[in-house]
Coordinates of C-alpha atoms and ligand atoms in Angstrom, one line a residue:
Chain E
M1 CA -88.5 -29.7 34.1
A2 CA -86.2 -32.2 31.2
S3 CA -89.0 -34.5 32.6
E4 CA -87.5 -37.5 30.1
T5 CA -84.0 -36.7 32.1
H6 CA -85.5 -38.2 34.9
S7 CA -86.5 -41.4 33.4
A8 CA -82.5 -42.3 33.1
T9 CA -83.2 -43.8 36.8
S10 CA -79.1 -44.6 38.7
A11 CA -78.4 -48.1 38.9
G12 CA -77.1 -48.0 41.1
S13 CA -78.1 -47.6 44.5
A14 CA -76.2 -44.6 46.7
T15 CA -75.0 -46.0 50.7
E16 CA -77.4 -46.7 53.2
S17 CA -77.2 -43.3 54.5
P18 CA -77.0 -41.3 51.8
F19 CA -74.3 -39.1 53.2
T20 CA -71.8 -41.9 54.9
P21 CA -69.3 -42.6 52.3
E22 CA -67.6 -45.9 52.0
P23 CA -63.9 -46.6 52.5
Y24 CA -61.9 -47.2 49.3
V25 CA -58.1 -47.9 48.9
V26 CA -56.6 -46.5 46.2
E27 CA -54.7 -49.0 44.7
R28 CA -53.1 -47.3 41.7
R29 CA -52.5 -44.3 40.4
V30 CA -51.6 -42.9 37.0
V31 CA -50.5 -39.1 36.3
E32 CA -52.4 -37.8 33.2
T33 CA -51.3 -34.4 33.0
A34 CA -48.9 -31.7 35.1
D35 CA -52.3 -31.2 37.7
T36 CA -54.6 -34.2 37.1
V37 CA -54.3 -38.1 38.0
T38 CA -57.1 -41.3 37.2
M39 CA -57.6 -43.0 40.5
V40 CA -58.2 -46.8 40.7
L41 CA -59.7 -47.3 43.9
K42 CA -61.2 -50.9 45.4
P43 CA -63.2 -51.0 48.4
A44 CA -61.9 -51.5 51.4
G45 CA -62.7 -54.7 52.9
G46 CA -63.7 -57.1 50.5
R47 CA -67.3 -55.1 49.2
G48 CA -68.3 -55.0 45.8
V49 CA -67.8 -52.1 43.6
P50 CA -71.8 -50.3 43.0
A51 CA -72.8 -50.8 40.1
F52 CA -73.2 -47.3 37.8
L53 CA -74.5 -45.8 34.6
P54 CA -71.9 -44.5 32.6
G55 CA -72.0 -40.1 33.0
Q56 CA -72.8 -41.0 36.9
F57 CA -70.9 -39.4 39.7
N58 CA -69.6 -40.1 43.7
M59 CA -68.6 -37.4 46.0
V60 CA -65.4 -37.6 47.1
Y61 CA -64.2 -37.6 50.5
R62 CA -60.4 -37.1 51.0
F63 CA -60.8 -37.4 55.2
G64 CA -60.2 -34.5 57.4
V65 CA -60.0 -32.3 54.2
G66 CA -63.5 -32.5 52.5
E67 CA -65.7 -34.2 49.8
V68 CA -65.8 -33.0 46.0
P69 CA -68.2 -34.7 42.7
I70 CA -66.3 -36.5 40.1
S71 CA -67.1 -38.5 37.9
I72 CA -66.9 -41.9 37.4
S73 CA -64.6 -42.7 34.3
G74 CA -63.8 -46.2 34.2
D75 CA -65.4 -49.0 32.5
P76 CA -69.1 -50.2 33.6
N77 CA -68.0 -53.8 32.5
R78 CA -65.4 -53.4 35.6
P79 CA -66.7 -53.9 38.5
D80 CA -64.8 -54.7 40.6
E81 CA -62.7 -52.0 40.7
L82 CA -64.2 -47.8 41.0
V83 CA -61.6 -45.1 38.4
H84 CA -62.0 -41.4 39.1
T85 CA -60.2 -39.1 37.1
V86 CA -59.4 -35.4 38.9
R87 CA -57.9 -31.8 38.6
S88 CA -56.5 -30.0 41.2
A89 CA -58.3 -26.8 40.7
G90 CA -58.7 -26.1 45.0
K91 CA -58.0 -27.9 48.3
I92 CA -60.3 -30.7 47.7
S93 CA -59.6 -31.5 44.6
D94 CA -55.8 -31.0 45.0
A95 CA -55.9 -33.2 47.7
L96 CA -57.4 -36.0 45.7
T97 CA -54.8 -35.5 43.8
K98 CA -52.2 -36.4 46.1
T99 CA -53.4 -39.4 47.6
L100 CA -51.2 -42.2 47.5
P101 CA -51.7 -45.6 46.8
G102 CA -52.2 -47.6 50.1
E103 CA -53.9 -44.4 51.3
T104 CA -58.0 -44.6 51.5
L105 CA -60.9 -42.7 50.6
G106 CA -65.1 -42.1 51.3
V107 CA -66.7 -42.5 48.9
R108 CA -70.6 -41.9 48.7
G109 CA -72.9 -42.9 45.8
P110 CA -73.2 -43.2 42.6
Y111 CA -75.3 -40.3 42.2
G112 CA -77.1 -38.7 39.2
V113 CA -78.5 -39.5 35.8
G114 CA -76.3 -41.1 33.2
W115 CA -75.8 -40.6 29.6
P116 CA -79.1 -41.7 28.0
L117 CA -76.9 -44.2 25.4
Q118 CA -79.3 -46.6 24.7
R119 CA -81.1 -43.4 22.9
A120 CA -78.3 -43.7 20.9
E121 CA -79.2 -47.4 19.0
H122 CA -79.8 -47.8 15.4
Q123 CA -78.8 -44.2 15.2
D124 CA -74.7 -42.1 14.3
V125 CA -73.4 -41.6 17.8
V126 CA -71.2 -38.6 17.8
I127 CA -69.0 -37.3 20.8
V128 CA -67.2 -34.5 21.7
A129 CA -65.0 -33.7 24.9
G130 CA -63.5 -30.7 26.3
G131 CA -60.5 -31.2 28.1
L132 CA -61.9 -32.9 31.5
G133 CA -64.9 -33.7 30.3
L134 CA -63.7 -37.0 28.5
P135 CA -63.3 -38.7 31.9
P136 CA -67.4 -38.3 32.3
L137 CA -67.3 -39.9 28.7
R138 CA -65.3 -42.9 28.8
P139 CA -67.5 -45.1 30.5
L140 CA -69.7 -44.4 27.9
L141 CA -67.5 -44.9 25.3
Y142 CA -66.7 -48.3 27.2
E143 CA -70.2 -49.4 27.0
L144 CA -70.4 -48.6 23.4
L145 CA -67.4 -50.1 21.6
A146 CA -68.7 -53.4 23.9
H147 CA -72.1 -53.8 21.4
R148 CA -70.3 -51.7 18.8
D149 CA -73.2 -53.0 16.7
R150 CA -76.0 -51.6 18.2
Y151 CA -74.7 -48.4 16.6
E152 CA -74.4 -46.6 13.2
R153 CA -71.5 -44.1 12.9
V154 CA -69.1 -43.8 15.9
E155 CA -66.7 -40.0 16.2
I156 CA -65.3 -38.2 17.6
I157 CA -63.8 -34.9 18.6
Y158 CA -62.0 -34.8 21.5
G159 CA -60.5 -30.8 22.2
A160 CA -58.0 -29.4 24.8
R161 CA -55.7 -26.6 25.6
S162 CA -52.4 -27.8 24.5
P163 CA -50.9 -31.4 24.0
K164 CA -49.7 -31.7 26.8
D165 CA -53.2 -31.7 28.9
L166 CA -53.9 -35.0 26.9
V167 CA -55.9 -37.4 29.1
H168 CA -56.4 -41.2 29.0
Y169 CA -54.1 -40.7 26.2
E170 CA -53.5 -44.3 26.3
D171 CA -57.2 -45.0 25.8
V172 CA -57.0 -42.4 22.7
Q173 CA -54.3 -43.9 20.6
K174 CA -56.6 -47.1 20.9
W175 CA -59.5 -46.1 19.9
R176 CA -57.4 -43.8 16.8
T177 CA -56.3 -47.7 15.5
R178 CA -60.1 -49.1 15.5
G179 CA -61.4 -49.3 11.8
D180 CA -65.3 -48.9 13.6
L181 CA -65.5 -45.0 14.6
R182 CA -63.4 -42.2 14.3
L183 CA -61.4 -39.8 16.4
Q184 CA -60.4 -36.3 15.6
V185 CA -57.9 -34.7 18.2
T186 CA -57.4 -30.8 18.0
V187 CA -55.9 -28.7 20.9
D188 CA -56.4 -24.9 21.3
A189 CA -52.6 -24.3 20.8
A190 CA -49.3 -26.3 20.8
G191 CA -45.3 -26.3 20.0
R192 CA -44.0 -27.2 15.7
E193 CA -43.9 -30.8 18.1
W194 CA -47.6 -31.5 17.7
Y195 CA -48.5 -32.7 14.1
G196 CA -52.3 -32.9 14.4
D197 CA -55.3 -29.8 14.8
V198 CA -54.9 -26.4 16.0
G199 CA -58.8 -25.2 16.9
L200 CA -61.6 -25.7 18.5
V201 CA -63.2 -28.8 18.6
T202 CA -66.5 -26.7 16.8
A203 CA -63.7 -27.5 14.0
R204 CA -63.6 -30.3 13.4
I205 CA -67.2 -31.0 13.5
P206 CA -67.6 -30.0 9.1
D207 CA -64.6 -33.2 9.1
A208 CA -67.8 -35.8 11.2
R209 CA -69.0 -37.9 9.0
F210 CA -72.7 -38.2 10.5
D211 CA -76.2 -38.1 8.9
P212 CA -77.6 -34.7 11.4
P213 CA -80.8 -36.3 11.9
R214 CA -80.4 -39.5 13.0
T215 CA -77.4 -38.3 15.3
V216 CA -77.3 -39.5 18.5
A217 CA -74.8 -36.5 20.5
F218 CA -73.3 -36.8 24.4
L219 CA -70.6 -33.9 24.8
C220 CA -68.8 -32.6 27.9
G221 CA -66.4 -30.2 28.8
P222 CA -66.2 -27.0 29.5
E223 CA -69.8 -24.5 29.2
I224 CA -68.6 -22.8 26.0
M225 CA -67.4 -25.4 24.6
M226 CA -70.5 -27.4 25.2
R227 CA -73.0 -24.4 24.0
L228 CA -70.8 -23.7 21.0
T229 CA -70.9 -27.4 19.9
A230 CA -74.4 -27.7 20.5
Q231 CA -75.3 -25.3 18.7
A232 CA -73.0 -25.7 15.5
L233 CA -74.8 -29.2 15.5
S234 CA -78.1 -27.7 15.7
T235 CA -77.6 -25.7 12.8
L236 CA -75.8 -28.6 11.0
G237 CA -79.7 -30.2 12.0
V238 CA -79.1 -33.2 14.5
P239 CA -81.8 -32.9 17.1
E240 CA -81.8 -30.4 19.8
A241 CA -83.4 -33.5 21.3
S242 CA -80.8 -35.6 20.7
I243 CA -77.9 -33.7 22.0
W244 CA -77.4 -34.6 25.5
L245 CA -74.8 -32.1 27.9
S246 CA -73.2 -32.9 31.1
M247 CA -72.9 -29.6 33.5
E248 CA -71.5 -28.9 36.0
R249 CA -72.6 -27.1 39.4
N250 CA -71.0 -26.5 43.3
M251 CA -72.4 -29.8 45.6
K252 CA -72.7 -30.6 48.6
C253 CA -75.8 -33.5 49.3
A254 CA -75.3 -34.7 45.8
V255 CA -79.3 -36.0 46.7
G256 CA -81.7 -33.4 46.0
L257 CA -81.7 -32.1 49.1
C258 CA -79.7 -28.7 50.5
G259 CA -80.2 -27.1 47.1
H260 CA -76.6 -25.9 46.8
C261 CA -76.2 -27.3 43.3
Q262 CA -79.6 -25.2 41.6
W263 CA -79.3 -24.3 37.8
G264 CA -82.0 -22.9 37.2
P265 CA -85.4 -25.2 38.3
A266 CA -83.4 -28.5 38.2
F267 CA -80.6 -29.7 41.2
V268 CA -77.8 -30.2 39.6
C269 CA -77.3 -33.7 41.5
R270 CA -80.4 -35.2 41.0
D271 CA -81.8 -34.1 37.6
G272 CA -78.7 -34.4 36.6
P273 CA -75.8 -33.7 36.2
V274 CA -76.9 -35.2 32.1
F275 CA -78.8 -32.9 30.5
R276 CA -80.8 -32.6 26.8
Y277 CA -80.0 -29.9 25.3
A278 CA -83.0 -28.8 24.1
D279 CA -84.4 -28.7 28.0
V280 CA -81.5 -26.9 29.2
K281 CA -80.8 -24.2 26.1
R282 CA -82.3 -21.2 27.3
M283 CA -80.2 -21.8 30.7
F284 CA -77.4 -21.2 28.3
S285 CA -77.7 -18.5 27.8
V286 CA -78.3 -17.0 30.8
R287 CA -75.8 -15.1 32.9
E288 CA -76.2 -15.8 36.8
L289 CA -78.6 -18.4 37.8
Chain I
M1 CA -45.2 -55.5 -17.0
S2 CA -44.1 -54.8 -12.9
G3 CA -46.3 -52.4 -10.5
A4 CA -49.0 -50.3 -10.5
P5 CA -49.3 -47.6 -13.3
V6 CA -48.2 -44.2 -12.0
H7 CA -50.8 -41.3 -11.5
A8 CA -49.6 -37.6 -12.5
P9 CA -51.2 -36.5 -9.5
P10 CA -54.6 -34.7 -11.0
V11 CA -54.3 -31.2 -11.8
L12 CA -56.0 -28.5 -9.2
R13 CA -58.6 -26.1 -10.4
V14 CA -60.2 -23.6 -9.3
A15 CA -64.2 -24.9 -9.6
D16 CA -63.1 -28.3 -7.6
H17 CA -62.6 -26.5 -4.3
P18 CA -65.2 -26.7 -2.1
F19 CA -65.4 -22.6 -1.4
F20 CA -66.0 -22.2 -4.8
H21 CA -69.2 -24.5 -5.6
G22 CA -72.3 -23.1 -6.5
L23 CA -70.0 -19.4 -7.6
D24 CA -71.0 -18.5 -11.3
E25 CA -69.2 -20.3 -13.7
R26 CA -67.7 -17.2 -15.5
F27 CA -67.1 -15.4 -12.1
V28 CA -64.6 -18.4 -11.0
Q29 CA -63.1 -19.1 -14.0
L30 CA -62.1 -15.2 -13.9
A31 CA -61.1 -15.4 -10.5
G32 CA -58.9 -17.9 -11.2
S33 CA -57.4 -16.9 -14.2
G34 CA -54.4 -15.4 -12.3
A35 CA -53.9 -19.1 -9.8
T36 CA -50.5 -21.0 -9.7
E37 CA -50.6 -24.5 -7.8
R38 CA -48.1 -24.6 -4.7
S39 CA -47.0 -28.0 -3.6
F40 CA -45.5 -28.1 0.2
E41 CA -43.3 -30.9 1.5
A42 CA -43.7 -30.5 6.3
G43 CA -41.6 -27.8 7.6
D44 CA -41.5 -25.7 4.2
M45 CA -43.3 -22.3 4.7
L46 CA -46.3 -20.7 2.9
F47 CA -45.4 -17.6 4.0
L48 CA -44.1 -15.5 6.9
E49 CA -45.8 -12.6 9.3
G50 CA -44.8 -9.6 7.1
D51 CA -45.2 -10.6 4.1
I52 CA -46.6 -8.5 1.9
A53 CA -50.5 -10.5 1.1
S54 CA -50.8 -11.0 -2.2
E55 CA -51.8 -14.4 -2.5
F56 CA -55.5 -16.1 -2.1
W57 CA -54.4 -19.4 -1.0
L58 CA -57.2 -23.0 -1.4
V59 CA -56.0 -25.6 0.8
F60 CA -56.4 -29.6 -1.6
Q61 CA -54.8 -31.7 0.0
G62 CA -52.7 -31.6 4.0
K63 CA -52.3 -29.4 6.7
V64 CA -51.0 -26.2 7.1
A65 CA -50.0 -24.3 10.4
L66 CA -50.7 -20.6 11.4
E67 CA -48.3 -19.9 13.7
I68 CA -46.7 -17.1 15.6
A69 CA -43.4 -16.6 16.2
Q70 CA -42.0 -14.9 19.3
P71 CA -39.0 -13.9 20.0
D72 CA -36.4 -16.3 22.0
R73 CA -39.6 -18.6 22.6
P74 CA -41.5 -21.4 20.3
H75 CA -43.4 -20.9 18.2
V76 CA -47.0 -21.7 18.6
T77 CA -49.6 -23.0 16.4
I78 CA -53.1 -21.5 16.4
Q79 CA -55.2 -22.9 14.4
T80 CA -54.2 -25.5 11.7
V81 CA -56.9 -25.5 8.4
G82 CA -56.7 -28.6 5.7
S83 CA -57.4 -29.7 2.8
G84 CA -60.9 -28.0 1.7
D85 CA -60.0 -24.9 3.6
V86 CA -59.3 -21.7 2.8
L87 CA -55.9 -19.4 4.1
G88 CA -55.8 -16.1 3.9
W89 CA -58.1 -12.8 3.5
S90 CA -54.9 -10.0 4.4
W91 CA -55.0 -9.3 0.8
L92 CA -58.7 -8.3 1.1
V93 CA -57.7 -5.3 3.6
P94 CA -54.4 -2.3 3.6
P95 CA -51.8 -2.6 4.6
H96 CA -52.1 -6.0 3.2
R97 CA -49.5 -8.2 4.7
W98 CA -49.4 -11.4 6.8
R99 CA -50.3 -11.4 10.3
F100 CA -48.5 -14.8 11.0
D101 CA -46.6 -17.5 9.3
A102 CA -48.4 -20.1 7.4
R103 CA -46.1 -23.8 7.7
A104 CA -46.9 -27.0 6.2
V105 CA -47.4 -29.6 9.0
K106 CA -47.4 -32.6 6.0
A107 CA -46.7 -32.7 2.3
T108 CA -50.0 -29.9 0.8
R109 CA -51.8 -29.2 -2.3
T110 CA -52.7 -25.9 -3.1
L111 CA -53.8 -23.5 -5.2
A112 CA -52.4 -19.3 -4.8
L113 CA -54.7 -17.4 -5.9
D114 CA -53.6 -13.9 -7.5
A115 CA -54.9 -11.0 -5.1
K116 CA -54.8 -9.0 -8.5
T117 CA -57.0 -11.1 -10.4
L118 CA -59.0 -11.9 -8.3
K119 CA -60.4 -8.1 -7.1
D120 CA -60.4 -7.1 -11.0
A121 CA -63.4 -10.0 -11.0
F122 CA -65.1 -8.3 -8.0
E123 CA -65.0 -4.7 -10.4
A124 CA -65.6 -6.4 -13.3
R125 CA -68.1 -8.7 -11.3
P126 CA -69.6 -6.7 -7.8
E127 CA -72.5 -9.5 -7.4
D128 CA -70.4 -12.6 -7.4
G129 CA -67.5 -10.6 -5.6
Y130 CA -70.5 -9.4 -3.2
R131 CA -71.3 -13.5 -2.7
F132 CA -67.3 -14.6 -2.4
L133 CA -67.1 -12.3 0.2
L134 CA -70.2 -13.6 1.8
R135 CA -68.9 -16.9 2.1
L136 CA -65.3 -15.4 3.4
L137 CA -67.2 -13.2 6.2
P138 CA -68.0 -16.6 7.6
V139 CA -64.5 -18.0 7.9
I140 CA -63.0 -14.9 9.2
G141 CA -65.5 -15.0 12.1
D142 CA -64.4 -18.6 12.9
R143 CA -61.1 -17.6 13.3
L144 CA -62.0 -14.3 14.8
E145 CA -64.6 -17.1 17.9
N146 CA -61.6 -19.5 18.3
A147 CA -58.8 -16.6 18.9
R148 CA -61.7 -15.8 21.3
V149 CA -61.8 -18.9 23.1
Q150 CA -58.5 -18.9 23.2
I151 CA -58.2 -16.2 25.0
L152 CA -60.5 -17.5 27.7
D153 CA -58.8 -20.4 27.9
I154 CA -62.0 -22.4 28.8
H155 CA -60.5 -25.5 30.0
G156 CA -57.5 -23.7 32.4
V157 CA -60.5 -22.3 34.4
Ligands
FAD301 C1 -71.6 -33.9 38.2 C2 -69.7 -33.8 38.6 C3 -68.7 -33.8 37.9 C4 -67.5 -33.7 38.1 N1 -66.6 -34.7 37.4 C5 -65.1 -34.5 38.1 C6 -64.3 -35.2 37.8 O1 -64.2 -36.2 37.0 N2 -62.4 -34.8 37.8 C7 -62.7 -33.5 38.4 O2 -61.4 -33.1 38.5 N3 -63.7 -32.6 38.3 C8 -65.0 -32.8 38.6 N4 -65.6 -31.9 39.0 C9 -65.5 -30.6 39.3 C10 -64.8 -30.7 41.3 O3 -66.0 -30.8 41.5 C11 -64.8 -29.5 41.1 O4 -62.9 -29.6 40.1 C12 -63.9 -30.0 42.9 O5 -65.6 -29.7 42.9 C13 -63.7 -28.2 43.3 O6 -63.5 -28.0 44.5 P1 -62.1 -28.0 45.5 O7 -62.4 -27.9 46.5 O8 -61.1 -28.3 45.0 O9 -61.6 -26.4 44.9 P2 -62.9 -25.2 45.7 O10 -61.6 -24.7 46.0 O11 -64.0 -25.3 45.9 O12 -62.5 -24.3 43.9 C14 -61.8 -24.1 42.8 C15 -62.5 -23.6 41.8 O13 -63.1 -24.8 41.1 C16 -64.6 -24.2 41.1 N5 -65.0 -24.7 41.3 C17 -65.8 -25.2 43.0 N6 -66.5 -26.3 42.4 C18 -66.6 -26.8 41.3 C19 -67.5 -27.3 40.2 N7 -68.4 -28.5 41.1 N8 -67.7 -27.6 39.0 C20 -66.9 -26.8 38.3 N9 -66.3 -25.4 39.1 C21 -65.8 -25.6 40.2 C22 -63.8 -22.4 41.4 O14 -65.6 -22.1 41.8 C23 -63.4 -22.0 41.6 O15 -63.0 -21.6 41.2 C24 -67.4 -32.4 38.9 C25 -68.4 -31.9 39.2 C26 -69.2 -32.2 39.3 C27 -69.9 -31.7 39.8
FES302 S1 -76.1 -30.7 46.1 FE1 -78.0 -30.4 47.1 S2 -79.5 -30.3 46.0 FE2 -78.2 -31.3 44.5

């Protein structure tokens, strides 16, 4: 399956043994929301940070607690630091969000295939992020904006549960003021202090400006949101082969050995996490795989 | 001469609203014959939950928040609608009362179509009335989908 996605191979080589984490020191910790933090990590012992492709993830290990897959949310053109944005969803991720500056985490990776940004050259680009779907898309945006002239119109739609749940808000504000992209932010529900849009990301699509047959779309967020968005874009005429999305499944090895992350015929860690909608559309409607 | 000439805002016409694009001209004229232009400043209420719903709103400019008022708790906005959108279908079905509050989030210009006139237009031109309803149903469907996803709290799981 998804033969095309295999062609987007990992830029960074994983550490020598695929299971040995490298130590990284938390240099900075930014509290994004009540349950989400962004951590800026530096390799211990003066090593470099392996190159990565936007969309790839690392296995991040809190010693004594365990390790979980976390997407890289930093700038691929800043090789001196590794950035992860983590939401407390359970035991391990909660422990990660509580890691303080100066403490050490283990990291192995980067793993998986990234967003195929080169396919969007000379095309309109639509980026749709839901909730914690923005961090895995942020490196893609950095990369895209570093070479803005390669792309036609850029439309970003970012949805979250409430205004309090918006992450990377500084970046969002910066992107908003740029003249070379359009950004719409919407939340599921809000109080009167919010002057922005309220409603699903799909409700913002009609206000986005793009030429559907010449558009490449990148989606990341809750599965229902990606499904509804992909359907809406496809209905407008965006080719299903030009819609890319990032999937999440529980992982153990992250290198295609254990089968823990199996999704239909695919291993999310090896064949994904970025998939082409045309290839995985059928699996979206299957209740349990 | 000083300053740029001051233009009065263009008169709003039912036929210019996207919801009516492509519908039969005579029907549009009938349906819109009881239309009143209503403008609101940020914070103004268009209508309140429980009020008699006797108008169908076309939003031409601005943004309107659909809110649920809760006793002793802040209002919650469940959806916003903006330029090119339509507002409300409670005028169509009993008990003909609004089910939420509508508040202008910013300066907003609308046309309010009289429900009785609209229904008369449906009676007079049932085929066009059917087309009108076919356009309204997806709007209702979208609002329903929005509510469903809100209940699922997809970002919270
Ligand atoms: C490729 C990939 C990239 C990811 N990127 C990020 C990221 O950038 N930031 C971030 O905060 N999280 C990310 N996640 C999700 C993160 O890995 C999970 O939240 C974490 O594994 C939960 O583990 P836990 O021990 O904290 O919670 P657990 O106690 O194991 O589980 C808590 C809850 O989360 C669910 N859960 C567990 N693992 C996952 C998973 N992988 N995906 C979805 N739900 C899960 C469980 O079913 C349970 O309901 C990513 C996952 C994948 C597969
Ligand atoms: S996590 Fe082991 S195969 Fe994917």
